[in-house]
Tab-separated table of C-alpha atoms and ligand atoms in Angstrom:
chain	number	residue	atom	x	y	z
A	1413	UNK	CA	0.000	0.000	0.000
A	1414	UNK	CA	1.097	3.451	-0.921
A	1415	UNK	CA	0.052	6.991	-0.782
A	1416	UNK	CA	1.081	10.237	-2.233
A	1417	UNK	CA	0.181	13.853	-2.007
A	1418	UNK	CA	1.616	17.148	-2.529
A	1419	UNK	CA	1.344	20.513	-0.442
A	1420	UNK	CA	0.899	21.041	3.247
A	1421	UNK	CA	-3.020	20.560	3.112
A	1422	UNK	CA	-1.732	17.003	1.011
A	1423	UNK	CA	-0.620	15.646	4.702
A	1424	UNK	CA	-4.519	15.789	5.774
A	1425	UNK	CA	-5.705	14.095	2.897
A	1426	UNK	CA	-3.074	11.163	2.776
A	1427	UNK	CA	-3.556	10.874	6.974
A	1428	UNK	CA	-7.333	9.962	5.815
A	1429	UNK	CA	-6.265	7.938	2.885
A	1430	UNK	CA	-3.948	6.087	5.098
A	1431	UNK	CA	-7.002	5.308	7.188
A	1432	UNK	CA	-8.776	4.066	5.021
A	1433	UNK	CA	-6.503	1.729	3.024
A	1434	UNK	CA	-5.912	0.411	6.711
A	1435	UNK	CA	-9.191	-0.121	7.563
A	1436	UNK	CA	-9.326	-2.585	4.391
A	1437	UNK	CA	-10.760	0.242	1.894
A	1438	UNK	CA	-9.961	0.106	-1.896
A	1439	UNK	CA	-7.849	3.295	-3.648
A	1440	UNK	CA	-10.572	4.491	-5.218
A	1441	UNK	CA	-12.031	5.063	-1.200
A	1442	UNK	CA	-8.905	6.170	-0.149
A	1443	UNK	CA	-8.723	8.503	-3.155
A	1444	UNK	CA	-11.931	9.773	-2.658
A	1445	UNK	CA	-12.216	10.432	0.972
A	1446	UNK	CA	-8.856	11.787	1.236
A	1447	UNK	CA	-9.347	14.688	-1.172
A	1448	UNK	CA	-12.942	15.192	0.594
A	1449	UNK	CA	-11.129	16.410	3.874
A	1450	UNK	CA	-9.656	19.305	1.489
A	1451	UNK	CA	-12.481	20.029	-0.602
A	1452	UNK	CA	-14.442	20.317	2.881
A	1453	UNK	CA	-11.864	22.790	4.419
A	1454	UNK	CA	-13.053	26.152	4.505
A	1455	UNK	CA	-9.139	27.491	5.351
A	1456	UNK	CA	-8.404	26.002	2.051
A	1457	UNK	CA	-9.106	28.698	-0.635
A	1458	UNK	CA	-8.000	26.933	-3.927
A	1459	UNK	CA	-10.253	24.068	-3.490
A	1460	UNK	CA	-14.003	23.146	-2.680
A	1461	UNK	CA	-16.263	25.675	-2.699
A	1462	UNK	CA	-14.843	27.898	0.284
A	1463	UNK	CA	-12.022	28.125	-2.993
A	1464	UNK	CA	-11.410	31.604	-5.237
A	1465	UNK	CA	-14.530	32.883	-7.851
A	1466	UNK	CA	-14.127	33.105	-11.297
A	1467	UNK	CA	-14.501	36.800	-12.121
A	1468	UNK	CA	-18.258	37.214	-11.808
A	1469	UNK	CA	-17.940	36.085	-8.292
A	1470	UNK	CA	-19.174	32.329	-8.668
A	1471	UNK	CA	-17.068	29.535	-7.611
A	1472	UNK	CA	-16.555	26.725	-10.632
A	1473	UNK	CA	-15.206	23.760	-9.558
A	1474	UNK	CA	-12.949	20.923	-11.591
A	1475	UNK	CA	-12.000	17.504	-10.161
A	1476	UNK	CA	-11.407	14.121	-11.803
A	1477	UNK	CA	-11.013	10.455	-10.716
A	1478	UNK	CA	-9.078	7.367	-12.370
A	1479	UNK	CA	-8.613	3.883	-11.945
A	1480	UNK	CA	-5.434	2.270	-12.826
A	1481	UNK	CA	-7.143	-1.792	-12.540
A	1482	UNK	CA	-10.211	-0.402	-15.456
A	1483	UNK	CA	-8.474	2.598	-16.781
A	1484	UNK	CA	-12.116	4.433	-15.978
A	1485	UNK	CA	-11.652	7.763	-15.436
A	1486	UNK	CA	-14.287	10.201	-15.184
A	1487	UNK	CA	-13.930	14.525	-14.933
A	1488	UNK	CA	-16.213	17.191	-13.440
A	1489	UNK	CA	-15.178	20.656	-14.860
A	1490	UNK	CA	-17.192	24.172	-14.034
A	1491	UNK	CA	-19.482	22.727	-11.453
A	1492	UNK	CA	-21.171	25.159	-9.370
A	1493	UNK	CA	-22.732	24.143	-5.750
A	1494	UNK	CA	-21.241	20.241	-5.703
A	1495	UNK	CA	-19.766	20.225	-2.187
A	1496	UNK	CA	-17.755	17.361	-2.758
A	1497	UNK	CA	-17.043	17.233	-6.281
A	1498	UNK	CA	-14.310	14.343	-6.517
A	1499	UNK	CA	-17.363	11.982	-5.170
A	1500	UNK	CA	-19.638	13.333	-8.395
A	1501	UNK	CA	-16.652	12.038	-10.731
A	1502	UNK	CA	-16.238	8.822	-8.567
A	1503	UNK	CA	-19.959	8.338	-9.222
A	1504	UNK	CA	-20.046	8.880	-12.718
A	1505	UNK	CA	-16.625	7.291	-13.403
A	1506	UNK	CA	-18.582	4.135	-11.577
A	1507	UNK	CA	-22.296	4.805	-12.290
A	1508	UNK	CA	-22.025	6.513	-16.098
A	1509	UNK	CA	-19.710	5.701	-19.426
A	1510	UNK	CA	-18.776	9.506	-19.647
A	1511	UNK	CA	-15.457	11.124	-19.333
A	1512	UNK	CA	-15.807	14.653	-18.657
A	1513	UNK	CA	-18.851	16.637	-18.112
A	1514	UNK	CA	-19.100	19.962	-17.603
A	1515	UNK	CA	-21.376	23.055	-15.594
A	1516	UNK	CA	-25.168	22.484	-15.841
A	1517	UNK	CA	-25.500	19.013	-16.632
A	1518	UNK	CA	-22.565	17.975	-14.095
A	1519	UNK	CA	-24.900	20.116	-11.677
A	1520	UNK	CA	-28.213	17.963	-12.727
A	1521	UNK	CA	-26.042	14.851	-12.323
A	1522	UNK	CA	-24.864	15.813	-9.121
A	1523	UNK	CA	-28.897	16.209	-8.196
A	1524	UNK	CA	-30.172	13.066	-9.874
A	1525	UNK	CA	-27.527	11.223	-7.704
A	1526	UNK	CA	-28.380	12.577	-4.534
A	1527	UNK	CA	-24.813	14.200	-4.379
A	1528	UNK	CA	-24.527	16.646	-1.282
A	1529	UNK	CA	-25.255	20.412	-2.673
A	1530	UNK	CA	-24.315	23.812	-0.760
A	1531	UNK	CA	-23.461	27.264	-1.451
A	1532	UNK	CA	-20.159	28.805	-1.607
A	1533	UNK	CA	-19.958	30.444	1.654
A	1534	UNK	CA	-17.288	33.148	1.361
A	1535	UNK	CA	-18.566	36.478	1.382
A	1536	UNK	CA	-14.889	38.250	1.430
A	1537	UNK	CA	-14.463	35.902	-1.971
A	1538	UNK	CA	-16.755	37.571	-3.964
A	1539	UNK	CA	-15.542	41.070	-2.534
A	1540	UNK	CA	-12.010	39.790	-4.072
A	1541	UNK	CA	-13.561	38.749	-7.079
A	1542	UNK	CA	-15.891	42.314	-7.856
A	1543	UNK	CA	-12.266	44.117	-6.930
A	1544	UNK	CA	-10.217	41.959	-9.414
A	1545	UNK	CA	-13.077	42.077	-12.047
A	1546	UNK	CA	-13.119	45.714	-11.830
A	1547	UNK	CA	-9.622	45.553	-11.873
A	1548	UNK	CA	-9.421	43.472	-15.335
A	1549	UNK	CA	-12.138	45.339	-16.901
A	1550	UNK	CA	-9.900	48.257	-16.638
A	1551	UNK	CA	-7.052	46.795	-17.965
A	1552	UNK	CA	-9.589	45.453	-20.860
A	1553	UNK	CA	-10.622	49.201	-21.509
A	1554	UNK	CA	-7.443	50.482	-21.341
A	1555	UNK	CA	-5.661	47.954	-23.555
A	1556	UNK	CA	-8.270	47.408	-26.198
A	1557	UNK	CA	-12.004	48.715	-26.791
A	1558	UNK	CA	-12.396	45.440	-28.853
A	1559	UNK	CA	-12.111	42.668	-26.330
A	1560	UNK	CA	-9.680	39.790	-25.953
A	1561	UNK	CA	-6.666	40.802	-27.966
A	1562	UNK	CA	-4.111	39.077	-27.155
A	1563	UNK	CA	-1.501	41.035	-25.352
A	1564	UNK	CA	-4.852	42.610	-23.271
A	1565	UNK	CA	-5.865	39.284	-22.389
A	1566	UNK	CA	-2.296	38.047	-21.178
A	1567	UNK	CA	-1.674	40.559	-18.859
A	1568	UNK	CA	-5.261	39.567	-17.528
A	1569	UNK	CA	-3.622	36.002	-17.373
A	1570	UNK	CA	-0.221	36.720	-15.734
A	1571	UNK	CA	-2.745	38.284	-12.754
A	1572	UNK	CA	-4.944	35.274	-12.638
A	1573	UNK	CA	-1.691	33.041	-12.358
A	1574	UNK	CA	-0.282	35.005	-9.459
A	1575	UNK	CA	-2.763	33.979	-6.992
A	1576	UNK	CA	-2.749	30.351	-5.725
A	1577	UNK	CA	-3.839	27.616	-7.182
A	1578	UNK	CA	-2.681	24.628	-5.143
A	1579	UNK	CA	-4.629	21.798	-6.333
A	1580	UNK	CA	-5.495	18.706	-3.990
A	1581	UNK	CA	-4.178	15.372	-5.685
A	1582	UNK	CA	-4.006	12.055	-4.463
A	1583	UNK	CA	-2.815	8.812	-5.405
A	1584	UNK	CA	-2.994	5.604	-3.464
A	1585	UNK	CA	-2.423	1.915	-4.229
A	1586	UNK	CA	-4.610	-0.507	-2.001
A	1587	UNK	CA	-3.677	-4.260	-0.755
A	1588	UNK	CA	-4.739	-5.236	-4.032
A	1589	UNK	CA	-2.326	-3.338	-5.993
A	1590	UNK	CA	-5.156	-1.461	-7.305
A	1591	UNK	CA	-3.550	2.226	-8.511
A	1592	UNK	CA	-6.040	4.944	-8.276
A	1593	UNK	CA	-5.299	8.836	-9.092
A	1594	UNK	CA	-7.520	11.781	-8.465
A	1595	UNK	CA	-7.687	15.995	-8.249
A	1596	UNK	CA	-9.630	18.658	-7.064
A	1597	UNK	CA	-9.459	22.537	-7.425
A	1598	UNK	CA	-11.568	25.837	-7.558
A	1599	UNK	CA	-8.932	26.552	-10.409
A	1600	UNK	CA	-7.293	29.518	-11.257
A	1601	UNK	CA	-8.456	32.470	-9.159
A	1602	UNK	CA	-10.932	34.694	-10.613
A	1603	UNK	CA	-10.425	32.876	-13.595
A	1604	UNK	CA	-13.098	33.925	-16.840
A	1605	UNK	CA	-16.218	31.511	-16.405
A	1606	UNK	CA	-16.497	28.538	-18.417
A	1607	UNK	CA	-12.595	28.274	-17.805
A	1608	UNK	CA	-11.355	24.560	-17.398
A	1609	UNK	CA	-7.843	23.444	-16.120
A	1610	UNK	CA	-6.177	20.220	-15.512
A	1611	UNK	CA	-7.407	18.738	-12.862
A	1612	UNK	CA	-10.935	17.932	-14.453
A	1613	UNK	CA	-8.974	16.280	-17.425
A	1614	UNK	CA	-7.359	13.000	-17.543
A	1615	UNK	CA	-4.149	12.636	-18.606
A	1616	UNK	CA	-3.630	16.168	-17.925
A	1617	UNK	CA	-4.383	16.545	-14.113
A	1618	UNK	CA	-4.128	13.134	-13.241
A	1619	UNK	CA	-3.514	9.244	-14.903
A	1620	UNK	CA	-3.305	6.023	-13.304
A	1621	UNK	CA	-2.496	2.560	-15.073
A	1622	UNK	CA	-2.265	-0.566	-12.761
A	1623	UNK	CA	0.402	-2.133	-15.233
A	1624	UNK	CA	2.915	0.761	-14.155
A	1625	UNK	CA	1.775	3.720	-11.815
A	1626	UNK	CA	0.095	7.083	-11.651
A	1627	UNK	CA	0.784	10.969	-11.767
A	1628	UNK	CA	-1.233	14.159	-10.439
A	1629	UNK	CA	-0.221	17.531	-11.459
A	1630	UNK	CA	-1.021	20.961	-9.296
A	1631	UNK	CA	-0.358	24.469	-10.885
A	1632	UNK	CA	-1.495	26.134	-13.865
A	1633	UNK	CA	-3.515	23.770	-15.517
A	1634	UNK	CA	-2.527	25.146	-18.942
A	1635	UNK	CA	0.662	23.811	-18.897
A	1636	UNK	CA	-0.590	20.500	-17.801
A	1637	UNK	CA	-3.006	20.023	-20.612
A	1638	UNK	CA	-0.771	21.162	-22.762
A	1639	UNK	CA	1.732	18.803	-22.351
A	1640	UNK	CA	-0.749	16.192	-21.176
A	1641	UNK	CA	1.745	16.111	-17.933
A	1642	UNK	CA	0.043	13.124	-15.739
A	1643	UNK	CA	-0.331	10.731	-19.285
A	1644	UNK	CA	3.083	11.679	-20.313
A	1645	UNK	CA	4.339	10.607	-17.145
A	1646	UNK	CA	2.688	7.546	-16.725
A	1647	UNK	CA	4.124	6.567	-19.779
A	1648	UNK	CA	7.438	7.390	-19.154
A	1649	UNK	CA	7.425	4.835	-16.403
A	1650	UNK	CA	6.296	2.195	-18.648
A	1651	UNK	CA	9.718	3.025	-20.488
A	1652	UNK	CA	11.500	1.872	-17.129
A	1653	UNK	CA	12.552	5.428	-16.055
A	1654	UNK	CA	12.034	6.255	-11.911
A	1655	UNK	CA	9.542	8.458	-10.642
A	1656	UNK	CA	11.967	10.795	-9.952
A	1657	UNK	CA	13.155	10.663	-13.466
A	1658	UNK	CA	9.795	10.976	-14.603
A	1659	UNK	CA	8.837	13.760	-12.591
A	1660	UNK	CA	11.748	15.607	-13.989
A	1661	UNK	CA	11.521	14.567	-17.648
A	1662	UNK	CA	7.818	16.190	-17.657
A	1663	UNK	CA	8.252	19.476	-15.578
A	1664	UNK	CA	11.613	19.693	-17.798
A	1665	UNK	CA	8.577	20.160	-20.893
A	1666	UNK	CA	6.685	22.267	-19.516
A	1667	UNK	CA	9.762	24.756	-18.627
A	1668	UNK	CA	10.467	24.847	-22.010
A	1669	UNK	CA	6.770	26.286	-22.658
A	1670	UNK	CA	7.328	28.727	-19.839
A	1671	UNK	CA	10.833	30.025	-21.127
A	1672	UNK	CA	9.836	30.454	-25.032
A	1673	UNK	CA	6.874	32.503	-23.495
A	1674	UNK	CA	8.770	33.997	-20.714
A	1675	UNK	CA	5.825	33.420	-18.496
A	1676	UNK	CA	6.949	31.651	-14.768
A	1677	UNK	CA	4.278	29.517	-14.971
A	1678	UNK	CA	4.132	27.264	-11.482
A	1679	UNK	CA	3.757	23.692	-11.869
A	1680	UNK	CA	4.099	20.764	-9.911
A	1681	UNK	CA	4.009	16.792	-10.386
A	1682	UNK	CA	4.017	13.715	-8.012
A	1683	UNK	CA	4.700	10.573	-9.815
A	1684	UNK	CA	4.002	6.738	-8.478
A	1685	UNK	CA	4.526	3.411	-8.663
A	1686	UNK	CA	3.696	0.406	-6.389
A	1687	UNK	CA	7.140	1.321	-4.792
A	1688	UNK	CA	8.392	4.224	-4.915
A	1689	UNK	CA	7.189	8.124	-5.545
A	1690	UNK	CA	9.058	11.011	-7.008
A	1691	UNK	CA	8.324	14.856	-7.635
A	1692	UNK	CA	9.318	17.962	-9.358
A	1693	UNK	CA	8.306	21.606	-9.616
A	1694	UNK	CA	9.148	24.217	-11.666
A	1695	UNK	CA	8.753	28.413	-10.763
A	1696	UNK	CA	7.448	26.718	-7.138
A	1697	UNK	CA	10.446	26.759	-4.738
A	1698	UNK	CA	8.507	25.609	-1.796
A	1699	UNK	CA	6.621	22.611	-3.809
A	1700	UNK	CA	6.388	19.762	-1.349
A	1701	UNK	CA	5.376	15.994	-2.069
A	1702	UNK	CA	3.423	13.962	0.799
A	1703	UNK	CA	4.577	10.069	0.879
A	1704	UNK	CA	3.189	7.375	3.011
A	1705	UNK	CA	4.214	3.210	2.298
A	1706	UNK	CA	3.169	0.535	4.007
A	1707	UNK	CA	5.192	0.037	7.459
A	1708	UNK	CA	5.366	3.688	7.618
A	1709	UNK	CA	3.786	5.199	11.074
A	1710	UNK	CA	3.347	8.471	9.358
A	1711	UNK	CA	2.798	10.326	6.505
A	1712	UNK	CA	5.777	12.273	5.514
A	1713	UNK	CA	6.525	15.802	3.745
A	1714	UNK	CA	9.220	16.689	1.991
A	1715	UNK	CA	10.568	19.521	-0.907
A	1716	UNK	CA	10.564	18.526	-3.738
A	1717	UNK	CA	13.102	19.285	-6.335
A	1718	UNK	CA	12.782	22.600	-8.268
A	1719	UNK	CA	13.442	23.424	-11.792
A	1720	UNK	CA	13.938	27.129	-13.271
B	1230	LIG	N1	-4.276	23.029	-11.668
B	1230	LIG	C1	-5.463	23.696	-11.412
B	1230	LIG	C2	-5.935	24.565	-12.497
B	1230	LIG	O1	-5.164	25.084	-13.262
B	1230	LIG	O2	-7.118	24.744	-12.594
């Protein structure tokens, strides 16, 4: 049995998936009700519905769920009101053949399954958000009456990146050897509605094959789904690298990207295997990984390496 994480909030959500894979439960539990005790939170404000608004104030919420024994994998991307929303893609990666749905109909879903509903409950967050929207609109006006021109709209972007946007990942292999990834985020902060990163994306976010391990990425999702980070990575190990190498053959990719646009875009990547774990960052000096094995009598935390 192993477990891996990344973050500080990562030790809380391994400490439960621990639990449960003790207690007998499969990955995809420990999975699941690990990332719960983060998207439940409410001092976590880049996850769950306490997390950041998009721009108009609402919070839209990504998270996605595979197993490594079935290669099922499902996403939820732009969800409003799902309290838990890595349990609405464990449901429809179990209960549906889909692979990534999005806003309204992920909300109906959510209701048809009896999935628990609430309201975002952060007041001061949609103060932030009116403030930065104001804020953007500005730099809209000022840059360009027409709209989204580019060099308008990437100014708006290197804002929106500057703000966290820790992710919650987790991947855990149960007594079976079952491999299981999944992620969970409120996304980029005050991010333009409709807006979907990584972590509601397989391959992207997060990937998990039985025959050789699993990856979940944090950061800005672009990157990620860019470079399809987790599937990359995944395959990587089944070319015999570590997950160390891995880690550092993908976020060496995605620096590439970041230099030949000269934007520091943060990302980070833990990589597993029914033995061993490795991570990488890159722009994210204090990127830690979270790493529990079997025999272990706690979870542990460590920093990863960094890349710039
Ligand atoms: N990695 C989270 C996001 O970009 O939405």
């Amino acid at each position: 049995m192993l477990v891996a994480s990344y973050h500080d909030f990562g030790v809380k959500a391994a400490r439960k998936a621990v639990e449960v894979l003790l207690k007998g439960g499969s990955a995809l539990d420990a999975v699941e009700m690990g990332i719960r005790e983060i998207e439940g939170d409410p001092n976590v404000r880049s996850v769950g519905l306490n997390g950041y608004p998009n721009w108009l104030g609402e919070v839209e919420l990504d998270a996605g769920i595979m197993d490594g024994k079935t290669l099922k994998a499902c996403g939820v991307a732009a969800v409003k009101y799902v309290k838990y929303p890595i349990t609405l893609a464990r449901r429809l990666l179990e209960e549906s053949p889909h692979v990534l749905i999005v806003g309204e109909g992920a909300l109906k879903l959510a209701k048809a399954l009896g999935v628990e509903l609430a309201s975002t409950t952060s007041s001061k967050h949609s103060q932030e958000a009116k403030a930065k929207k104001e804020e953007l609109l500005r730099a809209i006006e000022k840059g360009e009456l027409t709209g989204y021109r580019k060099e308008v709209y990437m100014k708006i972007y290197r804002l929106m990146t500057k703000v966290s946007h820790e992710t919650i990942g987790v991947i855990a292999v149960d007594s079976w050897n079952n491999i299981v990834a999944g992620t969970s985020t409120s996304g980029l902060a005050f991010k333009v509605p409709g807006r979907v990163g990584d972590s509601a994306v397989v391959g992207a976010g997060f990937y998990a094959d039985n025959k050789y391990g699993a990856a979940i990425c944090t950061g800005v999702g672009e990157v990620a789904l860019r470079t399809l980070a987790a599937f990359h990575a995944v395959r990587l190990l089944a070319e015999n690298y570590t997950p160390q190498e891995v880690a550092e053959i993908v976020i060496e990719r995605a620096l590439a990207i970041a230099e030949q646009e000269g934007i520091e875009y943060r990302l980070g990547i833990v990589v597993a295997n029914r033995f061993s774990v490795g991570a990488a960052s890159m722009n994210w000096r204090d990127f830690k990984y979270v790493y529990w094995k079997e025999g272990m009598k706690e979870v542990t935390i460590s920093p990863a390496k960094t890349l710039t």
